[in-house]
mmCIF file of C-alpha atoms in Angstrom:
data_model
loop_
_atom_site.group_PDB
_atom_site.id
_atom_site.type_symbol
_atom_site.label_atom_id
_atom_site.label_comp_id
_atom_site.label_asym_id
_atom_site.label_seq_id
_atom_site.Cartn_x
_atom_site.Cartn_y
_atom_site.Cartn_z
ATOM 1 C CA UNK A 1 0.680 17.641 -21.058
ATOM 2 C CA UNK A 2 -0.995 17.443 -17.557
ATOM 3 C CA UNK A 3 0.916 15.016 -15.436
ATOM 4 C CA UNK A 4 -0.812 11.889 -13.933
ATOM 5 C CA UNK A 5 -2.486 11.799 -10.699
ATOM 6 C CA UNK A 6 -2.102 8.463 -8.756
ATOM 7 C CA UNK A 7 -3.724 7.630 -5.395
ATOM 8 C CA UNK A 8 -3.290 4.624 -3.068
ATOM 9 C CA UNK A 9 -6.021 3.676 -0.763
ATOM 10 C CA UNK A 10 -7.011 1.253 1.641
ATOM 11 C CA UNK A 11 -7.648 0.524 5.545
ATOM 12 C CA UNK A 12 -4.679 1.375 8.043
ATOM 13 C CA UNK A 13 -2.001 -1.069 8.038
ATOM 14 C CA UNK A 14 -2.216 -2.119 4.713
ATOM 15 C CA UNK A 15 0.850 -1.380 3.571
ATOM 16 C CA UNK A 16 0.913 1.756 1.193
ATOM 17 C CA UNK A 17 3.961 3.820 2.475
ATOM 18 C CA UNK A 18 6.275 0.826 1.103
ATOM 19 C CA UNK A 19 4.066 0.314 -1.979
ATOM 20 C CA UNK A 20 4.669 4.552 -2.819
ATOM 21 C CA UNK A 21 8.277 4.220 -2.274
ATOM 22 C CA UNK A 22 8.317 1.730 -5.201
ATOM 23 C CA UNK A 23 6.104 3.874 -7.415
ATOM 24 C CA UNK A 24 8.139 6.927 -6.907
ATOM 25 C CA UNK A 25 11.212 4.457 -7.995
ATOM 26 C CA UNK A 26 9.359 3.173 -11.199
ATOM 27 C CA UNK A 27 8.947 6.843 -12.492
ATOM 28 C CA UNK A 28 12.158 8.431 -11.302
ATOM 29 C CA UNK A 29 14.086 5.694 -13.265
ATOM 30 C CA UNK A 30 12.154 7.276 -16.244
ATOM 31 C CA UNK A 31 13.567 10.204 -15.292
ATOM 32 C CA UNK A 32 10.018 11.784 -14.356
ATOM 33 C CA UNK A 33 9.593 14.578 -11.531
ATOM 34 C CA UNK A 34 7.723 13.105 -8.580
ATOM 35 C CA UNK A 35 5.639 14.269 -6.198
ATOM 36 C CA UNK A 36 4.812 12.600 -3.142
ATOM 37 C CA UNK A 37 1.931 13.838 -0.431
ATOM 38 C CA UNK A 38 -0.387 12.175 1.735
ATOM 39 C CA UNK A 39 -4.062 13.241 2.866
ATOM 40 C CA UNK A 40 -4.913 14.943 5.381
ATOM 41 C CA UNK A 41 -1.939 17.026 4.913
ATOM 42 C CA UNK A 42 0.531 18.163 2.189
ATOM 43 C CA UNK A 43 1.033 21.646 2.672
ATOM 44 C CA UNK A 44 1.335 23.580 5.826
ATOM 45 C CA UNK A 45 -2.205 24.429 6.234
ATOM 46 C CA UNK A 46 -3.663 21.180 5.584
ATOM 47 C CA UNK A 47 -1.091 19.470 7.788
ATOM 48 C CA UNK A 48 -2.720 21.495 10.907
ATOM 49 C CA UNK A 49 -5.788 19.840 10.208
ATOM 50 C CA UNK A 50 -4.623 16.745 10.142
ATOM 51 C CA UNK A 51 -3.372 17.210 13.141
ATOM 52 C CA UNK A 52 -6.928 18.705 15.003
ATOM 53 C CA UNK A 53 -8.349 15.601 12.872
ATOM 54 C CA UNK A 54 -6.364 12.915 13.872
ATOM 55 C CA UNK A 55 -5.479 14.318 17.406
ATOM 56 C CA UNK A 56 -6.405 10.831 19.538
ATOM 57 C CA UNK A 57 -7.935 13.589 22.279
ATOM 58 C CA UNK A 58 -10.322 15.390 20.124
ATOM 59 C CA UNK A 59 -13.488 12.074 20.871
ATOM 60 C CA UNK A 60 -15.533 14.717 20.940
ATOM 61 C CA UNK A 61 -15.290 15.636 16.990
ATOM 62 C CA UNK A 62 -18.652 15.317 15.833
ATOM 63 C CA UNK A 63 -18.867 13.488 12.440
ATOM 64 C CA UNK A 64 -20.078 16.024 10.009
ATOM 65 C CA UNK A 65 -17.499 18.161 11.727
ATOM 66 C CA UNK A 66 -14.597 15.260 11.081
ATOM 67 C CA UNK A 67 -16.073 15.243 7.326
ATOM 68 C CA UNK A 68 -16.016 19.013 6.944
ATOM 69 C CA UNK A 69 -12.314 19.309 8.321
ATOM 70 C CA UNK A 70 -11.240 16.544 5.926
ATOM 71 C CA UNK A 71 -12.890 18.146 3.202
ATOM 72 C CA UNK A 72 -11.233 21.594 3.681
ATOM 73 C CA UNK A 73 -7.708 20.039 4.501
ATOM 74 C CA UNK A 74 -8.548 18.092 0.649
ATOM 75 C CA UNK A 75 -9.442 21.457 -0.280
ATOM 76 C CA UNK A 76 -6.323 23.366 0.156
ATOM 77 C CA UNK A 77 -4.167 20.425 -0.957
ATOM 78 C CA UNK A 78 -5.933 20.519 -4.167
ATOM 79 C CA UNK A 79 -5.356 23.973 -5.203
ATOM 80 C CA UNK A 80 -1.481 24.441 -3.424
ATOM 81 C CA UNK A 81 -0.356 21.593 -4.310
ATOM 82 C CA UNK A 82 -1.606 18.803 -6.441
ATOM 83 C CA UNK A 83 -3.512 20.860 -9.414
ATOM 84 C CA UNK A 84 -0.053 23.140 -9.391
ATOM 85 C CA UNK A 85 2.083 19.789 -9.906
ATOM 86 C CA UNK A 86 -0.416 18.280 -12.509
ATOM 87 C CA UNK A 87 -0.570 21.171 -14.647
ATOM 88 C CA UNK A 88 3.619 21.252 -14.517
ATOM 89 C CA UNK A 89 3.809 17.829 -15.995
ATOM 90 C CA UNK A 90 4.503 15.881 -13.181
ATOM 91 C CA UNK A 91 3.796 12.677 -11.513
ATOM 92 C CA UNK A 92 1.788 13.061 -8.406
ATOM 93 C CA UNK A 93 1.625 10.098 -5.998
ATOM 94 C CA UNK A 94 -1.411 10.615 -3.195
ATOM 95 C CA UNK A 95 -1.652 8.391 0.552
ATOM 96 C CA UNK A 96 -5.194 8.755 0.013
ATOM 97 C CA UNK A 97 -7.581 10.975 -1.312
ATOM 98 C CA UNK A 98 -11.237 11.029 -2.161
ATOM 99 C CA UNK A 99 -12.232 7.717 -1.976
ATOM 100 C CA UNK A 100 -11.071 7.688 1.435
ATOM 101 C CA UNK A 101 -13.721 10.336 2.477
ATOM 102 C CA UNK A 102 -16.235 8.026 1.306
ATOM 103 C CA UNK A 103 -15.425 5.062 2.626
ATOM 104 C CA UNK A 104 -14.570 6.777 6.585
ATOM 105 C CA UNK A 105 -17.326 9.404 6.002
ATOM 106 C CA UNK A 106 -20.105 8.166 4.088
ATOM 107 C CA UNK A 107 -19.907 4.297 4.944
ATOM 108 C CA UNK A 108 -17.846 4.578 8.127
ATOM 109 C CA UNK A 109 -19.907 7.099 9.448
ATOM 110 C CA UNK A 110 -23.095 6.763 8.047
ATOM 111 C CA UNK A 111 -23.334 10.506 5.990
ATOM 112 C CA UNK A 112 -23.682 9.332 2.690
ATOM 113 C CA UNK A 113 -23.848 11.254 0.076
ATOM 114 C CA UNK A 114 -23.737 14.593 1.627
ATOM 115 C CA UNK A 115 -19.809 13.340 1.901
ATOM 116 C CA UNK A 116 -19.504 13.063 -1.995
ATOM 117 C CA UNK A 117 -21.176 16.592 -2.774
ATOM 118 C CA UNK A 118 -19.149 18.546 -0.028
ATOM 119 C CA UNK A 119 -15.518 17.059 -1.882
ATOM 120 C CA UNK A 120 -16.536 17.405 -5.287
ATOM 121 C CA UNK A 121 -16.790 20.993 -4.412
ATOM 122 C CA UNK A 122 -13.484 21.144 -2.383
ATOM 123 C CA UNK A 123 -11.650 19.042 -5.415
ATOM 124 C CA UNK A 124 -13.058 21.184 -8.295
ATOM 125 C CA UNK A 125 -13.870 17.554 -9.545
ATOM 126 C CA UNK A 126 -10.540 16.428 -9.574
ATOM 127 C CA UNK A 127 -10.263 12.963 -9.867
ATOM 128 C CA UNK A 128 -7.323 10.546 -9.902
ATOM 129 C CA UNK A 129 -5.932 9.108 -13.350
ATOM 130 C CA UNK A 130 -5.564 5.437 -11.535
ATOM 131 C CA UNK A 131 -6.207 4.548 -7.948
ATOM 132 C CA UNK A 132 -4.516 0.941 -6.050
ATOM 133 C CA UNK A 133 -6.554 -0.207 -3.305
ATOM 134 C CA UNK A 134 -4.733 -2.159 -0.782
ATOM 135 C CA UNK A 135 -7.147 -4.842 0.653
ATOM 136 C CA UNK A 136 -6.656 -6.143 3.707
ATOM 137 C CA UNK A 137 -8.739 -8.026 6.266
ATOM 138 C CA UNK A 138 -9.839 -4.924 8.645
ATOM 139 C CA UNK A 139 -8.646 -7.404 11.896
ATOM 140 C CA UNK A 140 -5.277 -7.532 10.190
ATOM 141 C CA UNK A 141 -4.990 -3.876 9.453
ATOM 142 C CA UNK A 142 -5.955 -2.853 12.892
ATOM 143 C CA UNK A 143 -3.190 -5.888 14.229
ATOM 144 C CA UNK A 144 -0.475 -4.530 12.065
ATOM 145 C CA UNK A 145 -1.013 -1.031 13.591
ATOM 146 C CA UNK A 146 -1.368 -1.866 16.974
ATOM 147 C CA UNK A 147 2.243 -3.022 16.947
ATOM 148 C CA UNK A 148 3.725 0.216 15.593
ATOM 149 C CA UNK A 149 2.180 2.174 18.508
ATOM 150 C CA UNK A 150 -0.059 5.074 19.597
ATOM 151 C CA UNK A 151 -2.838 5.081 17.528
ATOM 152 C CA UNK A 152 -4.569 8.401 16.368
ATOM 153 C CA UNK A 153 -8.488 8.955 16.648
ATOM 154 C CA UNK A 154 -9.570 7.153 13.735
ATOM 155 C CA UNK A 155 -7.492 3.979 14.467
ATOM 156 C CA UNK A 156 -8.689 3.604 18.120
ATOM 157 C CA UNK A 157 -12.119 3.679 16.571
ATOM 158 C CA UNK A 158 -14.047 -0.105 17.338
ATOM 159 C CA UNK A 159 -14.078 -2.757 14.747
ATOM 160 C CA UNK A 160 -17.152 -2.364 13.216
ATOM 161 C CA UNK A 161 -16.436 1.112 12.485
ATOM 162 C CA UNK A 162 -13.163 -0.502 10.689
ATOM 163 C CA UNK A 163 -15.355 -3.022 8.537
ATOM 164 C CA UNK A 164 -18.282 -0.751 7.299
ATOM 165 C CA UNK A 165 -14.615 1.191 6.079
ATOM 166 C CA UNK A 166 -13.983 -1.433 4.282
ATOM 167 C CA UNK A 167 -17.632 -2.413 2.701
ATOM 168 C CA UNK A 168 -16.873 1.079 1.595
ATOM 169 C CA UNK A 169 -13.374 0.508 -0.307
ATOM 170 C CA UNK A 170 -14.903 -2.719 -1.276
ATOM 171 C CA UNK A 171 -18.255 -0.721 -3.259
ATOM 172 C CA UNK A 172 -16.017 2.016 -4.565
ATOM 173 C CA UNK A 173 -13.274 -0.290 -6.561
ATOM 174 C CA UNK A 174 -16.992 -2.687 -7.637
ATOM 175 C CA UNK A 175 -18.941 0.886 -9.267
ATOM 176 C CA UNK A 176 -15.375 2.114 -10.635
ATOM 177 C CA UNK A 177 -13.010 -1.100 -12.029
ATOM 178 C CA UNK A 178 -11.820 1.071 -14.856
ATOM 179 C CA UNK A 179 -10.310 3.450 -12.027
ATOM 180 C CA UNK A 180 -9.696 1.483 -8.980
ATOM 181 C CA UNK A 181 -7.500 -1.644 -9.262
ATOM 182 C CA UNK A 182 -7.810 -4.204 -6.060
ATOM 183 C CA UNK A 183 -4.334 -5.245 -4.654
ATOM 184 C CA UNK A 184 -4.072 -8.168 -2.675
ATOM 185 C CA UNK A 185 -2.292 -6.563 0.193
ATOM 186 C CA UNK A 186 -1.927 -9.930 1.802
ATOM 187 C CA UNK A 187 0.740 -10.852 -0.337
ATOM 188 C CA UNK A 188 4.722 -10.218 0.215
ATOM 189 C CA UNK A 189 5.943 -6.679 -0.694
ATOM 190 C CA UNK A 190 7.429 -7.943 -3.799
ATOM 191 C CA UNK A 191 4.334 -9.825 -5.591
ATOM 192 C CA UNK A 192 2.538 -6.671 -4.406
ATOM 193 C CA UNK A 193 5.023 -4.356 -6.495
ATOM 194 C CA UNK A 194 4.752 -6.333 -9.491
ATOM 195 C CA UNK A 195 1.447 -6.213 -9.910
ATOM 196 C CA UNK A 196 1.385 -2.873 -9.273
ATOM 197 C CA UNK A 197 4.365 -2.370 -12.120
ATOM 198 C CA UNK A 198 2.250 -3.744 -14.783
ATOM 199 C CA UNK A 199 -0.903 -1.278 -14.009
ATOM 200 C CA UNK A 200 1.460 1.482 -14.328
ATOM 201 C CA UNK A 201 3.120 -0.021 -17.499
ATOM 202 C CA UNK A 202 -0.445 -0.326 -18.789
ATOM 203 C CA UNK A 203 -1.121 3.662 -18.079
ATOM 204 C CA UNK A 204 2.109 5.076 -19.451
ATOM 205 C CA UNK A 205 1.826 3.569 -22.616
ATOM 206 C CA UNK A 206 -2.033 4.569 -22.974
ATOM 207 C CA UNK A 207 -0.165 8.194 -21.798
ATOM 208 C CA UNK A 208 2.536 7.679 -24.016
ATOM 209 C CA UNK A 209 4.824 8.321 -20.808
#
């Protein structure tokens, strides 16, 4: 039985590292395999373009350029290491994916939907089983970061680049409820992990997990 895909999304500083670490607990106490990876990155490859794409010297990345090397990084990913781990059974849990393309690339950016053709070719139409967006105020994100340090290219990016982000997020959980659950990321780390324990109770029953 393919294995099931989850993805968290959301602006920087919302808390989703934390939020994984709990998932990968739920389903390792059911004795499942996990596998945790993050976007841009994940294997070798796609981890150098993170690096070229988040490099806080590269300003002068052109947009469709930044979209392109996000697309390929997705790309690789995809077909190393996500598709392999699905088709093996096991749990794969994603720091962003798809959705995050469209909300930095087509809303942040302003490319539309030239972002969503160019990734459903480098994802082979792969699309994740369930998908928690963190919401958080962009101000609050950008506040919360700001105190952990150097910030990469995208996070040094103004605040209106931060909120058309989030009208993004904010469009893709309205056209996809069924997909995209909204998580108050506002909340403490524990009323966030609860809620987020009954969605996945919900899916491994429908799953039979």
């Amino acid at each position: 039985m393919r294995g099931l895909f989850i993805t968290l999304e959301g602006g920087d500083g919302a808390g989703k590292s934390t939020q994984i670490k709990n998932i990968e607990s739920f389903f390792e106490e059911k004795g499942l395999l996990v596998v945790h990876t993050r976007e841009p990155g994940g294997t070798p490859i796609s981890e150098k373009l993170r690096e070229i794409v988040l490099d806080s010297h590269n300003l002068e990345m052109k947009d469709v350029t930044e979209m392109l090397v996000y697309a390929a990084a997705r790309a690789q990913h995809v077909r190393e290491l996500v598709m392999p781990a699905l088709e093996k059974g096991h749990i794969v849990i994603c720091d962003r994916f798809l959705d995050s393309s469209i909300a930095y690339q087509a809303y942040g950016r302003g490319l539309g939907d030239m972002v969503g053709i160019v990734n459903a070719f480098a994802t082979g139409g792969l699309a994740p089983d369930i998908t928690f967006w963190m919401d958080i105020d962009p101000d609050e994100g950008k506040r919360r970061v700001s105190r952990l340090g150097d910030l990469d290219r995208l996070e040094m990016e103004e605040g209106d680049f931060h909120f058309k982000v989030y009208e993004g997020y904010k469009a893709i959980a309205e056209g996809d409820p069924e997909r995209v659950k909204r998580i108050d990321a506002t909340r403490s780390v524990e009323e966030i992990s609860e809620e987020i324990k009954k969605y996945l109770e919900q899916i491994c029953e429908k799953r039979g997990i």
